[in-house]
PDB file of C-alpha atoms in Angstrom:
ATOM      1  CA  UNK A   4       0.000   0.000   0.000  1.00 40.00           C
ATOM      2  CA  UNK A   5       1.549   3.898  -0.750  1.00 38.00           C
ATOM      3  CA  UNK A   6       0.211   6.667   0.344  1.00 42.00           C
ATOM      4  CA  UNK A   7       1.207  10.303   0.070  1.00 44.00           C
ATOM      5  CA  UNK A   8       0.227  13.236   0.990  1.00 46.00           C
ATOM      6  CA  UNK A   9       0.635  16.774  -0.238  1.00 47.00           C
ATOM      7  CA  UNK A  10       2.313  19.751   1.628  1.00 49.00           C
ATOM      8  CA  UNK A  11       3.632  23.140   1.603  1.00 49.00           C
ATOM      9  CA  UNK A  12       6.893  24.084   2.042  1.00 51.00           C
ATOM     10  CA  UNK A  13       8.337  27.415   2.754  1.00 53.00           C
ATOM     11  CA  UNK A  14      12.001  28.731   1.949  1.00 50.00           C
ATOM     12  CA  UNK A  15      13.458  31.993   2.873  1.00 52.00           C
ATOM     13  CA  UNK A  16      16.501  33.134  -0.006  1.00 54.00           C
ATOM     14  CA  UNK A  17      17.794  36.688   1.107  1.00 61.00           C
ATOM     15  CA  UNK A  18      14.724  38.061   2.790  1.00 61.00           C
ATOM     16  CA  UNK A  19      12.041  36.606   0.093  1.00 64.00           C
ATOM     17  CA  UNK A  20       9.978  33.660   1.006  1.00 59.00           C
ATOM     18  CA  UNK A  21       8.936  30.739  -2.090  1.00 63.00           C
ATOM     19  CA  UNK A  22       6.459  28.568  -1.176  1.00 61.00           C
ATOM     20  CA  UNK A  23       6.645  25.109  -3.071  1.00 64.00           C
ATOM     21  CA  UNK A  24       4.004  22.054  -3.134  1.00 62.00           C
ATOM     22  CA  UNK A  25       5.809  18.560  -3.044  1.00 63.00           C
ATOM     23  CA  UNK A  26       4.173  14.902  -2.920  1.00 64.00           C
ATOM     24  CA  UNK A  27       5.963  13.576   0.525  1.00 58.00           C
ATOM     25  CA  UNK A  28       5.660  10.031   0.689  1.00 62.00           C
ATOM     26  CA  UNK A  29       4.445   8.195   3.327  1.00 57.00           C
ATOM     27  CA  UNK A  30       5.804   5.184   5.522  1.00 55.00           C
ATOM     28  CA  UNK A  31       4.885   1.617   4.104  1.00 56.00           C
ATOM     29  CA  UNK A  32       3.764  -0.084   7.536  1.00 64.00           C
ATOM     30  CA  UNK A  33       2.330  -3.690   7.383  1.00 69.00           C
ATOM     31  CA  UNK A  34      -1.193  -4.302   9.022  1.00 84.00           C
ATOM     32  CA  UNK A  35      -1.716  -6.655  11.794  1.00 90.00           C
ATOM     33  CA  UNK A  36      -2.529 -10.297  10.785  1.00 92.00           C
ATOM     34  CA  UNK A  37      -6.180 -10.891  10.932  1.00 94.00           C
ATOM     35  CA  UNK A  38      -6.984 -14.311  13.157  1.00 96.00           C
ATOM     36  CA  UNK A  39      -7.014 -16.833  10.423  1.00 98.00           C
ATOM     37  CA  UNK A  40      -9.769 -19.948  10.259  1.00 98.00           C
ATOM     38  CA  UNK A  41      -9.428 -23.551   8.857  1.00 98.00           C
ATOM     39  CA  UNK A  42     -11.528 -24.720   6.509  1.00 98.00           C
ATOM     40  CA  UNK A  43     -11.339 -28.349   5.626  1.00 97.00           C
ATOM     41  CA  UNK A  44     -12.178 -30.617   2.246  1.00 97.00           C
ATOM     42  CA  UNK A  45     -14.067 -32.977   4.544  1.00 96.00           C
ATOM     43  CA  UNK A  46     -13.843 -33.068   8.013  1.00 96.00           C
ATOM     44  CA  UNK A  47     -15.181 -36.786   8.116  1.00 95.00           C
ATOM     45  CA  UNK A  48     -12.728 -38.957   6.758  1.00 95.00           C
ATOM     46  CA  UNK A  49     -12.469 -42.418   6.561  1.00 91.00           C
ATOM     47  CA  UNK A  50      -9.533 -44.044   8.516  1.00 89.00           C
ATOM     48  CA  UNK A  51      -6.485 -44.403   5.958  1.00 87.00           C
ATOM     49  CA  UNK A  52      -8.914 -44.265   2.654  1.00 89.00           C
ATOM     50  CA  UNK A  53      -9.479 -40.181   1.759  1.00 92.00           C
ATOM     51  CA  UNK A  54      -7.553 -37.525   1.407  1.00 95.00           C
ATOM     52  CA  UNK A  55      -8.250 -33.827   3.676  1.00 97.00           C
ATOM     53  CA  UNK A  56      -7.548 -30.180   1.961  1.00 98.00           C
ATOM     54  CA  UNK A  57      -7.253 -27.812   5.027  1.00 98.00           C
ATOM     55  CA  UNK A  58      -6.537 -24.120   3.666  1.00 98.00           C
ATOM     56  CA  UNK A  59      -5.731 -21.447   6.388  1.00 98.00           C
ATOM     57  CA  UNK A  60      -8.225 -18.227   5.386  1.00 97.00           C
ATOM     58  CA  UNK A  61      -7.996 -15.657   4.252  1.00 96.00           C
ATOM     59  CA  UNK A  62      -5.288 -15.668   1.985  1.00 95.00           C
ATOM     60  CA  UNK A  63      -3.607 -12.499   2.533  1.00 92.00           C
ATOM     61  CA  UNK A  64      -0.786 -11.472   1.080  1.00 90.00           C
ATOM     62  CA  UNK A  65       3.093 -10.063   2.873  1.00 91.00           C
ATOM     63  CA  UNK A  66       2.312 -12.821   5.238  1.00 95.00           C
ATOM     64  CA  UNK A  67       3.909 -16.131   5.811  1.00 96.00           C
ATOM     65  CA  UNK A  68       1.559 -19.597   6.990  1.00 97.00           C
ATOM     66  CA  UNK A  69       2.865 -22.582   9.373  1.00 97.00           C
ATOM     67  CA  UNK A  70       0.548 -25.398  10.339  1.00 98.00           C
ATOM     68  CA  UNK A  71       0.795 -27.112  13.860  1.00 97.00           C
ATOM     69  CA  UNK A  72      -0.631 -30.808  14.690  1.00 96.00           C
ATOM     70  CA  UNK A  73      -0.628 -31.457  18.736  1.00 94.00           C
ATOM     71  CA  UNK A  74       1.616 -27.962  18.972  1.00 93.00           C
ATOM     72  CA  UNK A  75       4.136 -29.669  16.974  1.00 94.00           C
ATOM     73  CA  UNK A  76       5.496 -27.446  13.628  1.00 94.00           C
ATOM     74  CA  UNK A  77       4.419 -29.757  10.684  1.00 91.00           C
ATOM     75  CA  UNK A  78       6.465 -29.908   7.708  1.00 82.00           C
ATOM     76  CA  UNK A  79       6.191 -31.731   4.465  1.00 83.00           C
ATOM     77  CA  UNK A  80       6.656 -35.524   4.243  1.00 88.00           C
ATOM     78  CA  UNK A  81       5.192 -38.427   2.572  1.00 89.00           C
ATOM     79  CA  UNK A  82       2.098 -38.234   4.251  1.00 90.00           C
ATOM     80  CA  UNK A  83       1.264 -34.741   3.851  1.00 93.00           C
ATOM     81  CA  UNK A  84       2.111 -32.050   1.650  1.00 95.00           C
ATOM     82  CA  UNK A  85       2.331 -28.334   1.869  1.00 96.00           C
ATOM     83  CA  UNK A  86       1.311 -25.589  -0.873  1.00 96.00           C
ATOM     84  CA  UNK A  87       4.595 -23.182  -1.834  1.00 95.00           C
ATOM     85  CA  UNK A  88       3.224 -20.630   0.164  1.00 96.00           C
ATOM     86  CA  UNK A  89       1.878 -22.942   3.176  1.00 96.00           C
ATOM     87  CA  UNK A  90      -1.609 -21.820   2.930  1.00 97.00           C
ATOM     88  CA  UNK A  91      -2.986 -25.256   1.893  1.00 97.00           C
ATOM     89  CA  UNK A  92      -1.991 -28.448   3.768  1.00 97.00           C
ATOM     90  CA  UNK A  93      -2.786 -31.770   2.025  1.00 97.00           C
ATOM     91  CA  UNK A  94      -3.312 -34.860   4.336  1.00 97.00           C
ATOM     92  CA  UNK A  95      -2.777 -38.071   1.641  1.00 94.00           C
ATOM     93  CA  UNK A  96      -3.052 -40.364   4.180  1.00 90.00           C
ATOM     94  CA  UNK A  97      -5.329 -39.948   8.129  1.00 92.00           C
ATOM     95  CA  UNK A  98      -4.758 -42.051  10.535  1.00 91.00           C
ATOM     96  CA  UNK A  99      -5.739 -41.611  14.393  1.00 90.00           C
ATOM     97  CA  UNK A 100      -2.384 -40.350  15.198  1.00 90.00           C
ATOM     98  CA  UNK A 101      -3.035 -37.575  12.621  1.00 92.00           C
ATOM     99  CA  UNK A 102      -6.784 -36.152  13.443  1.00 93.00           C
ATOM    100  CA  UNK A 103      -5.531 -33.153  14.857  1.00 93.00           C
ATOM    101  CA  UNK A 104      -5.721 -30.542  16.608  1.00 97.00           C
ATOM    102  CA  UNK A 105      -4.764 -28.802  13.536  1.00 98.00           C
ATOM    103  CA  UNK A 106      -3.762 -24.861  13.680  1.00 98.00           C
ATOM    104  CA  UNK A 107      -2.533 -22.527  11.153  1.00 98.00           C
ATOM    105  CA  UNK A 108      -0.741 -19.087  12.006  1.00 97.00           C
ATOM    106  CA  UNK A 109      -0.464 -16.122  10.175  1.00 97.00           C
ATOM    107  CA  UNK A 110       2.969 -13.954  10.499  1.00 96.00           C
ATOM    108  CA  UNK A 111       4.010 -10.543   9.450  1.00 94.00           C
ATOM    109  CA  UNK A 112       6.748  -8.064  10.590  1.00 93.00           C
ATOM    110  CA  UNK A 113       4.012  -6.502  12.759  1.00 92.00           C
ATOM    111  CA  UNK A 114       1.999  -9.339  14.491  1.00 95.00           C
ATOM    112  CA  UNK A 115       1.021 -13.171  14.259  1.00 96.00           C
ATOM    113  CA  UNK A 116      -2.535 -14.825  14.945  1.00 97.00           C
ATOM    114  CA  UNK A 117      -3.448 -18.551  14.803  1.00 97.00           C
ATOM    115  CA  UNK A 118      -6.610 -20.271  13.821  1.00 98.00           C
ATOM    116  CA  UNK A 119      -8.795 -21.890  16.855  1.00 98.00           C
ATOM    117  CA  UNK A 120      -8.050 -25.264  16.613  1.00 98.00           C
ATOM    118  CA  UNK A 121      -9.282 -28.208  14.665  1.00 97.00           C
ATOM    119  CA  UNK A 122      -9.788 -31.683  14.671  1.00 97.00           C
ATOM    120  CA  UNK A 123     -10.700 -34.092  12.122  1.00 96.00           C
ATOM    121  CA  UNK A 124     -13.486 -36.886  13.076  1.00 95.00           C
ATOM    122  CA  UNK A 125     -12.092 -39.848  11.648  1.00 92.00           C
ATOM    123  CA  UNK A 126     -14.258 -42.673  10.451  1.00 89.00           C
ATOM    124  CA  UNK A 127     -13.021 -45.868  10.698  1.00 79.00           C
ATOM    125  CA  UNK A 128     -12.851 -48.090   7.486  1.00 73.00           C
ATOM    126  CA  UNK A 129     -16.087 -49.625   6.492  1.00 73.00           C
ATOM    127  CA  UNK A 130     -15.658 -53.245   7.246  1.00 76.00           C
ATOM    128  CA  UNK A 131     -16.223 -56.124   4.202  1.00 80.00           C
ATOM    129  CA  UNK A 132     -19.406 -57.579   3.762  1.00 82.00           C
ATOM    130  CA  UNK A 133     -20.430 -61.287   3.364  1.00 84.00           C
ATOM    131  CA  UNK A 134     -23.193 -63.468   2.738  1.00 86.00           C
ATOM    132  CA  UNK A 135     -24.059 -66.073   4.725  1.00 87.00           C
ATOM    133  CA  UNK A 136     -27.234 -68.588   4.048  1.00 84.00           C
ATOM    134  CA  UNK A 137     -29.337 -70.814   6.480  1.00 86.00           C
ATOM    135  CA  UNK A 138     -30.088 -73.254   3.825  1.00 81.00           C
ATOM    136  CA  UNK A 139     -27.517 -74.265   0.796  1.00 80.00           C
ATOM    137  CA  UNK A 140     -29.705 -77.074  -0.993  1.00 82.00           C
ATOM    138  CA  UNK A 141     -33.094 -75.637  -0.657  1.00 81.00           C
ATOM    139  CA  UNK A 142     -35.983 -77.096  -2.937  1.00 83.00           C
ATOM    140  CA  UNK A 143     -37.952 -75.212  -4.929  1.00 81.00           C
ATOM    141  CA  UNK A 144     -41.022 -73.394  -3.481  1.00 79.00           C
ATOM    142  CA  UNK A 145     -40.423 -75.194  -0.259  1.00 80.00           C
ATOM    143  CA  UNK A 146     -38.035 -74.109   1.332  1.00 80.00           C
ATOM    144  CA  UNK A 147     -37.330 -70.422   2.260  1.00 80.00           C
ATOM    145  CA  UNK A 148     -33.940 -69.242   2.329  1.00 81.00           C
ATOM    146  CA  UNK A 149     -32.486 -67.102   4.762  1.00 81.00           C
ATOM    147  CA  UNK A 150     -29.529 -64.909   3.352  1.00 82.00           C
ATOM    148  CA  UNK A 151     -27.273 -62.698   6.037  1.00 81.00           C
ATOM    149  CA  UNK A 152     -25.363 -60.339   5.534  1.00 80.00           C
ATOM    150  CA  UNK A 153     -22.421 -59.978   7.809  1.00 82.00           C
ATOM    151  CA  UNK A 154     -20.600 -58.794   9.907  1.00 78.00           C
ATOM    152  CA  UNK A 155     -23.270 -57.459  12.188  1.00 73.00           C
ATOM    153  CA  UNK A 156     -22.203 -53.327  12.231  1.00 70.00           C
ATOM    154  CA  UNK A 157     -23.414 -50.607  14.311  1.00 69.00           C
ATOM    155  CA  UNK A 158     -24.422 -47.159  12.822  1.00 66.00           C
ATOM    156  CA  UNK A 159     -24.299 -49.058   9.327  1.00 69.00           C
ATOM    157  CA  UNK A 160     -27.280 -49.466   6.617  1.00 73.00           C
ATOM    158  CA  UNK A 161     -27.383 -52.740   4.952  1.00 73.00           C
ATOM    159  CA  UNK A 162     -28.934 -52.561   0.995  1.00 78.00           C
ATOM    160  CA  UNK A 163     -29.240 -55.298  -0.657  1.00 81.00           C
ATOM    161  CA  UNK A 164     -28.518 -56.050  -4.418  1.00 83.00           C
ATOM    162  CA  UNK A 165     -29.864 -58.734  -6.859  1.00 85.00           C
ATOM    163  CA  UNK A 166     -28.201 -58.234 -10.653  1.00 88.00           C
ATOM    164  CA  UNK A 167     -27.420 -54.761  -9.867  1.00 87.00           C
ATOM    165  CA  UNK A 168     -30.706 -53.324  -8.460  1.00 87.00           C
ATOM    166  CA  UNK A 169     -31.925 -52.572  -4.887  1.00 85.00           C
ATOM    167  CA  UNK A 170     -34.056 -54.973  -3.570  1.00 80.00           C
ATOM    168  CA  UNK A 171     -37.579 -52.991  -1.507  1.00 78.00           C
ATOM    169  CA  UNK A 172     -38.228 -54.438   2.024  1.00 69.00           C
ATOM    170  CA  UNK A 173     -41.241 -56.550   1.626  1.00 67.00           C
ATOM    171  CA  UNK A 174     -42.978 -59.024   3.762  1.00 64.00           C
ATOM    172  CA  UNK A 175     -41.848 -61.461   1.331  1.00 62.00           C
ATOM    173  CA  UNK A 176     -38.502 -60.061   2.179  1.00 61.00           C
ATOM    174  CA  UNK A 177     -37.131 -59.052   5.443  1.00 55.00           C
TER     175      UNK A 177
END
C-alpha cells in the first residue's frame, strides 16, 4: 500500500519567502494479521482411505503460513504435503495419530494470529461384507432361504442387491 500526501513548504533566499508544493511520501507499515480460520475438504474422513484439503483463510498477502498438529510445527513428508506458500496443507493419508488438533498461524513483521483449533473426526474403514445362508440345498417353493449379511455393524445401513438393483423391504422379504 503507498500513500502520500501533499504539503507546503516554505524557503526563505535573502529576505524573500517561495512557497513550493511537493508529494511527501508516506511510511509503508504492514497491518496486523487478521486471526485466520481452517476450513477443511471434509472433516469426516475415513480411517487411511481419503484424502483432507485444510486451507488457512484468508489468503492475505506479505504474510507467511505454518501449520501445527498437537503444537508440533508440521512440515512436508510423505504423508502430507504443503502448498509453496503454506496456505494449503494436504493430508494423503489420516490415521488416528493424525486427526488433529490442527492450527494454522499467520505472520508478518508486525503481528502473528493462529486459527482456533481443529480436529478431524475420523471414520473408521467400512468393514467387508459377506453373505451367509441358512439353507444351501433348498428345494424349490419349499423351502425359504435365509440370506445374512455380515458382519453385524453398528451405525451401518445394509442394501441389498440382486443383478445390480436394490431390492424394496417386503414381507416377502425381510
Amino acid at each position: 500500500m503507498s500513500l502520500e500526501r501533499e504539503g507546503a513548504e516554505k524557503a526563505y533566499l535573502g529576505g524573500q519567502s517561495k512557497t513550493e508544493t511537493k508529494k511527501i511520501p508516506a511510511l509503508h507499515a504492514p497491518v496486523e494479521t487478521p486471526k485466520p480460520s481452517i476450513s477443511s475438504s471434509n472433516l469426516n474422513p475415513r480411517e487411511a482411505a481419503e484424502t483432507v484439503i485444510l486451507s488457512c483463510d484468508p489468503d492475505t498477502q506479505d504474510v507467511s503460513y505454518s501449520w501445527w498438529i498437537n503444537g508440533q510445527s508440521l512440515r512436508n513428508s510423505r504423508t502430507l504435503q504443503l502448498s509453496k506458500n503454506n496456505r494449503i496443507l494436504i493430508l494423503f493419508v489420516v490415521t488416528k495419530d493424525t486427526t488433529g488438533p490442527y492450527e494454522c498461524e499467520m505472520k508478518n513483521p508486525v503481528s502473528s494470529s493462529r486459527s482456533d483449533p481443529v480436529t478431524l473426526n475420523l471414520l473408521s474403514e467400512l468393514p467387508k461384507p459377506y453373505i451367509t445362508s441358512n439353507n444351501t440345498n433348498p428345494i424349490k417353493n419349499k423351502n425359504a432361504v435365509a440370506l445374512t449379511c455380515k458382519p453385524k455393524t453398528q451405525d451401518y445401513t445394509y442394501m441389498w442387491w440382486v443383478n445390480g438393483q436394490s431390492l424394496p423391504v417386503s414381507p416377502r422379504l425381510k
